[in-house]
mmCIF file of C-alpha atoms in Angstrom:
data_model
loop_
_atom_site.group_PDB
_atom_site.id
_atom_site.type_symbol
_atom_site.label_atom_id
_atom_site.label_comp_id
_atom_site.label_asym_id
_atom_site.label_seq_id
_atom_site.Cartn_x
_atom_site.Cartn_y
_atom_site.Cartn_z
ATOM 1 C CA MET A 29 0.000 0.000 0.000
ATOM 2 C CA SER A 30 1.373 3.414 -0.963
ATOM 3 C CA PRO A 31 1.986 6.024 1.765
ATOM 4 C CA GLU A 32 -0.955 8.251 0.740
ATOM 5 C CA PRO A 33 -3.728 5.688 1.428
ATOM 6 C CA VAL A 34 -2.066 4.767 4.727
ATOM 7 C CA VAL A 35 -2.040 8.409 5.806
ATOM 8 C CA ALA A 36 -5.647 8.886 4.695
ATOM 9 C CA GLU A 37 -6.638 5.814 6.714
ATOM 10 C CA ARG A 38 -4.937 7.306 9.771
ATOM 11 C CA ALA A 39 -6.810 10.593 9.317
ATOM 12 C CA TYR A 40 -10.077 8.718 8.828
ATOM 13 C CA LEU A 41 -9.676 6.648 12.001
ATOM 14 C CA LEU A 42 -8.617 9.589 14.167
ATOM 15 C CA LEU A 43 -11.395 11.843 12.908
ATOM 16 C CA LYS A 44 -14.015 9.130 13.263
ATOM 17 C CA SER A 45 -12.892 8.441 16.820
ATOM 18 C CA ASP A 46 -13.177 12.140 17.714
ATOM 19 C CA ILE A 47 -16.639 12.410 16.157
ATOM 20 C CA MET A 48 -17.922 9.341 17.993
ATOM 21 C CA ALA A 49 -16.432 10.623 21.245
ATOM 22 C CA GLY A 50 -18.516 13.795 20.926
ATOM 23 C CA ARG A 51 -15.565 16.141 20.523
ATOM 24 C CA PHE A 52 -17.378 18.282 17.928
ATOM 25 C CA PRO A 53 -20.879 19.687 18.481
ATOM 26 C CA PRO A 54 -23.538 18.695 15.939
ATOM 27 C CA GLY A 55 -23.651 21.172 13.062
ATOM 28 C CA SER A 56 -20.132 22.486 13.680
ATOM 29 C CA MET A 57 -17.602 23.073 10.906
ATOM 30 C CA LEU A 58 -14.305 21.201 10.926
ATOM 31 C CA ILE A 59 -11.169 23.333 10.841
ATOM 32 C CA GLU A 60 -9.369 21.251 8.243
ATOM 33 C CA ARG A 61 -5.824 22.603 8.470
ATOM 34 C CA ALA A 62 -5.789 22.614 12.263
ATOM 35 C CA LEU A 63 -7.092 19.045 12.499
ATOM 36 C CA ALA A 64 -4.782 17.803 9.749
ATOM 37 C CA ALA A 65 -1.809 19.255 11.647
ATOM 38 C CA GLU A 66 -3.044 17.736 14.921
ATOM 39 C CA TYR A 67 -3.361 14.305 13.277
ATOM 40 C CA GLY A 68 0.052 14.615 11.655
ATOM 41 C CA VAL A 69 -1.208 14.521 8.065
ATOM 42 C CA SER A 70 -1.513 16.983 5.202
ATOM 43 C CA VAL A 71 -4.853 18.472 4.157
ATOM 44 C CA SER A 72 -5.296 16.183 1.138
ATOM 45 C CA PRO A 73 -5.377 12.848 3.041
ATOM 46 C CA PHE A 74 -7.424 14.523 5.772
ATOM 47 C CA ARG A 75 -10.044 15.372 3.161
ATOM 48 C CA ASP A 76 -9.918 11.816 1.845
ATOM 49 C CA GLY A 77 -10.703 10.550 5.336
ATOM 50 C CA ALA A 78 -13.453 13.139 5.807
ATOM 51 C CA GLN A 79 -14.992 12.152 2.489
ATOM 52 C CA ARG A 80 -15.275 8.557 3.694
ATOM 53 C CA LEU A 81 -17.162 9.822 6.731
ATOM 54 C CA VAL A 82 -19.539 11.705 4.444
ATOM 55 C CA GLY A 83 -20.344 8.332 2.903
ATOM 56 C CA GLU A 84 -20.956 6.932 6.397
ATOM 57 C CA HIS A 85 -23.349 9.810 7.206
ATOM 58 C CA MET A 86 -21.181 11.172 10.002
ATOM 59 C CA LEU A 87 -20.240 14.337 8.090
ATOM 60 C CA GLU A 88 -21.737 16.425 5.327
ATOM 61 C CA ILE A 89 -20.169 18.708 2.765
ATOM 62 C CA ALA A 90 -20.817 22.284 3.829
ATOM 63 C CA TYR A 91 -22.147 24.955 1.513
ATOM 64 C CA GLY A 92 -19.142 26.675 0.005
ATOM 65 C CA GLY A 93 -16.798 23.784 0.796
ATOM 66 C CA GLY A 94 -15.361 22.040 3.811
ATOM 67 C CA TYR A 95 -16.987 19.535 6.123
ATOM 68 C CA ARG A 96 -19.534 19.867 8.874
ATOM 69 C CA LEU A 97 -21.061 17.518 11.405
ATOM 70 C CA LEU A 98 -24.648 16.628 10.703
ATOM 71 C CA HIS A 99 -27.147 18.650 12.701
ATOM 72 C CA LEU A 100 -28.941 16.128 14.905
ATOM 73 C CA THR A 101 -32.694 16.686 15.246
ATOM 74 C CA PRO A 102 -35.188 14.760 17.396
ATOM 75 C CA ASP A 103 -36.882 13.445 14.250
ATOM 76 C CA GLY A 104 -33.557 12.317 12.790
ATOM 77 C CA LEU A 105 -32.480 10.640 16.025
ATOM 78 C CA ARG A 106 -35.870 8.942 16.338
ATOM 79 C CA ASP A 107 -35.507 7.540 12.838
ATOM 80 C CA LEU A 108 -31.972 6.343 13.578
ATOM 81 C CA TYR A 109 -32.992 4.549 16.788
ATOM 82 C CA ARG A 110 -35.876 2.908 14.934
ATOM 83 C CA TRP A 111 -33.629 1.898 12.022
ATOM 84 C CA HIS A 112 -31.054 0.438 14.412
ATOM 85 C CA GLY A 113 -33.749 -1.584 16.153
ATOM 86 C CA HIS A 114 -35.055 -3.010 12.881
ATOM 87 C CA LEU A 115 -31.547 -3.870 11.691
ATOM 88 C CA LEU A 116 -30.688 -5.573 14.965
ATOM 89 C CA ARG A 117 -33.816 -7.699 14.780
ATOM 90 C CA LEU A 118 -33.120 -8.605 11.168
ATOM 91 C CA VAL A 119 -29.511 -9.593 11.849
ATOM 92 C CA LEU A 120 -30.281 -11.589 14.993
ATOM 93 C CA LYS A 121 -32.862 -13.725 13.202
ATOM 94 C CA GLY A 122 -29.986 -15.541 11.532
ATOM 95 C CA THR A 123 -27.144 -14.963 13.982
ATOM 96 C CA ARG A 124 -26.139 -16.535 17.264
ATOM 97 C CA LEU A 125 -23.430 -14.943 19.344
ATOM 98 C CA SER A 126 -21.071 -16.385 21.901
ATOM 99 C CA VAL A 127 -20.113 -14.181 24.842
ATOM 100 C CA GLY A 128 -16.969 -16.206 25.514
ATOM 101 C CA GLY A 129 -14.781 -14.536 28.082
ATOM 102 C CA ALA A 130 -15.489 -11.017 26.928
ATOM 103 C CA SER A 131 -14.886 -8.285 29.451
ATOM 104 C CA ARG A 132 -18.052 -6.429 30.381
ATOM 105 C CA PRO A 133 -17.088 -3.194 32.176
ATOM 106 C CA TYR A 134 -20.711 -2.221 32.796
ATOM 107 C CA LEU A 135 -20.840 -4.963 35.432
ATOM 108 C CA GLN A 136 -18.698 -2.705 37.624
ATOM 109 C CA PRO A 137 -20.582 -0.570 40.162
ATOM 110 C CA ASP A 138 -18.629 2.620 39.400
ATOM 111 C CA ILE A 139 -19.251 2.607 35.640
ATOM 112 C CA ASP A 140 -19.326 6.031 34.003
ATOM 113 C CA GLY A 141 -21.343 7.213 31.027
ATOM 114 C CA GLN A 142 -18.482 7.059 28.553
ATOM 115 C CA SER A 143 -17.550 3.480 29.451
ATOM 116 C CA LEU A 144 -21.187 2.385 29.388
ATOM 117 C CA ALA A 145 -21.695 3.950 25.950
ATOM 118 C CA LYS A 146 -18.614 2.160 24.654
ATOM 119 C CA ALA A 147 -19.824 -1.154 26.105
ATOM 120 C CA ALA A 148 -23.178 -0.779 24.325
ATOM 121 C CA THR A 149 -21.519 0.161 21.040
ATOM 122 C CA ASP A 150 -19.075 -2.749 21.318
ATOM 123 C CA LEU A 151 -21.926 -5.168 21.985
ATOM 124 C CA PHE A 152 -23.881 -4.091 18.904
ATOM 125 C CA LEU A 153 -20.728 -4.088 16.773
ATOM 126 C CA SER A 154 -20.094 -7.676 17.850
ATOM 127 C CA VAL A 155 -23.529 -8.550 16.475
ATOM 128 C CA ALA A 156 -22.612 -6.911 13.165
ATOM 129 C CA ARG A 157 -19.307 -8.807 12.993
ATOM 130 C CA ALA A 158 -21.081 -12.117 13.605
ATOM 131 C CA CYS A 159 -23.539 -11.532 10.767
ATOM 132 C CA HIS A 160 -22.849 -13.526 7.596
ATOM 133 C CA ASP A 161 -24.819 -11.152 5.366
ATOM 134 C CA GLY A 162 -22.408 -8.408 4.340
ATOM 135 C CA GLU A 163 -25.070 -5.807 3.550
ATOM 136 C CA HIS A 164 -26.862 -6.288 6.852
ATOM 137 C CA ALA A 165 -23.580 -6.242 8.766
ATOM 138 C CA THR A 166 -22.441 -3.009 7.097
ATOM 139 C CA ALA A 167 -25.769 -1.297 7.738
ATOM 140 C CA LEU A 168 -25.855 -2.326 11.406
ATOM 141 C CA LYS A 169 -22.240 -1.239 11.930
ATOM 142 C CA SER A 170 -22.973 2.175 10.435
ATOM 143 C CA ALA A 171 -26.127 2.749 12.485
ATOM 144 C CA THR A 172 -24.383 1.565 15.655
ATOM 145 C CA GLU A 173 -21.450 3.944 15.194
ATOM 146 C CA ARG A 174 -23.676 6.887 14.319
ATOM 147 C CA LEU A 175 -25.617 6.380 17.561
ATOM 148 C CA HIS A 176 -22.535 6.436 19.769
ATOM 149 C CA MET A 177 -22.745 10.194 20.381
ATOM 150 C CA ALA A 178 -26.354 9.758 21.504
ATOM 151 C CA ARG A 179 -25.296 6.970 23.867
ATOM 152 C CA LEU A 180 -22.886 9.383 25.537
ATOM 153 C CA ALA A 181 -25.858 11.638 26.275
ATOM 154 C CA GLU A 182 -28.230 8.852 27.353
ATOM 155 C CA PHE A 183 -26.378 8.569 30.654
ATOM 156 C CA ARG A 184 -27.631 12.058 31.561
ATOM 157 C CA VAL A 185 -31.239 11.349 30.578
ATOM 158 C CA LEU A 186 -32.000 7.686 31.370
ATOM 159 C CA ARG A 187 -31.672 5.629 34.536
ATOM 160 C CA ASN A 188 -30.792 1.978 35.209
ATOM 161 C CA LEU A 189 -28.649 1.733 32.084
ATOM 162 C CA THR A 190 -26.343 -0.883 33.595
ATOM 163 C CA SER A 191 -29.085 -3.428 34.312
ATOM 164 C CA GLU A 192 -30.716 -2.625 30.982
ATOM 165 C CA LEU A 193 -27.504 -3.359 29.085
ATOM 166 C CA ARG A 194 -27.119 -6.649 30.926
ATOM 167 C CA ALA A 195 -30.605 -7.642 29.741
ATOM 168 C CA VAL A 196 -29.781 -6.571 26.172
ATOM 169 C CA GLU A 197 -26.594 -8.635 26.207
ATOM 170 C CA ILE A 198 -28.495 -11.706 27.373
ATOM 171 C CA ALA A 199 -31.133 -11.135 24.692
ATOM 172 C CA THR A 200 -28.550 -10.790 21.918
ATOM 173 C CA THR A 201 -26.312 -13.669 22.959
ATOM 174 C CA SER A 202 -28.657 -16.316 24.322
ATOM 175 C CA GLY A 203 -32.237 -15.109 24.021
ATOM 176 C CA GLN A 204 -34.813 -16.836 21.848
ATOM 177 C CA GLY A 205 -38.197 -16.160 20.303
ATOM 178 C CA SER A 206 -40.465 -13.184 20.847
ATOM 179 C CA ASP A 207 -39.147 -12.460 24.350
ATOM 180 C CA ARG A 208 -35.699 -11.800 22.912
ATOM 181 C CA PHE A 209 -36.998 -9.212 20.475
ATOM 182 C CA GLU A 210 -39.289 -7.601 23.043
ATOM 183 C CA VAL A 211 -36.266 -6.828 25.253
ATOM 184 C CA LEU A 212 -34.420 -5.301 22.316
ATOM 185 C CA TRP A 213 -37.380 -3.280 21.112
ATOM 186 C CA ALA A 214 -38.025 -2.019 24.655
ATOM 187 C CA TYR A 215 -34.416 -0.770 24.677
ATOM 188 C CA HIS A 216 -34.999 1.268 21.517
ATOM 189 C CA ARG A 217 -38.555 2.334 22.383
ATOM 190 C CA ARG A 218 -37.356 3.835 25.670
ATOM 191 C CA ARG A 219 -34.935 6.059 23.762
ATOM 192 C CA ILE A 220 -37.371 6.929 21.003
ATOM 193 C CA ARG A 221 -39.720 8.356 23.618
ATOM 194 C CA ARG A 222 -36.969 10.643 24.929
ATOM 195 C CA VAL A 223 -35.244 11.798 21.748
ATOM 196 C CA GLY A 224 -35.954 15.438 22.549
ATOM 197 C CA ARG A 225 -34.148 15.331 25.881
ATOM 198 C CA ILE A 226 -31.295 13.238 24.445
ATOM 199 C CA CYS A 227 -30.785 15.780 21.640
ATOM 200 C CA GLU A 228 -30.778 18.609 24.182
ATOM 201 C CA SER A 229 -28.184 16.765 26.247
ATOM 202 C CA ILE A 230 -25.964 16.237 23.179
ATOM 203 C CA THR A 231 -25.963 19.943 22.264
ATOM 204 C CA SER A 232 -25.736 21.343 25.790
#
C-alpha cells in the first residue's frame, strides 16, 4: 500500500474516533488545516478521510466547501434509533453470538457514562461482525457507530442503564423467540420516547 492511502486511513480513524467521542458539536464546521496538523497529516489525506465519513453519514459537505457535522434533530435521532432496532432484529434472526470470556465493564458498580456507551456500542458491533450477510452487517455497523454520540448523552437522561444493558446482552447472545426481540425493542422504544431530551443533552 502506498503512503498516501495509509495516511488517509490514519486521518479517517482519528477523525471518526473524535466524532464518535462527541468532541465536535452537531452542526459544527471542521477546521481542516488545524485538524490535519493535529493528526500529523496533510490536508489532502485529511479530506480523503473526511470524504469517507460523508459516505458513512457522520459528516456532510458544507455549503461553500469544507466539512460539517450533521445537525442532529429529534426526528432524525428517532428515525436512527428505529432503524437500528429493525436492523438488529433482522440480523439476529440468523445470527447466534457467543459471549466467551469477553470483558463487560458495565458490570462494575462505578461505571461512568463514557464506558457504558462504549460497552453498548461494542456489543452491537459484535452482532454486526457475527452476521454472515455483508449488507446487513455493514448497515448495522454504520447505524451503531452513528448512535454512539447519543449513547454518551443517554447517561444524563436515562436511569438503570447498567441493568438494561445486561438484559440486552443476554437477549442478543442467548435469548430466543419473541421475548428476545421484546427486550431489544423495549431498549430502543425507551430512547425513542426521549429523543428530545437526548438531543438537548448532546448539544448542551
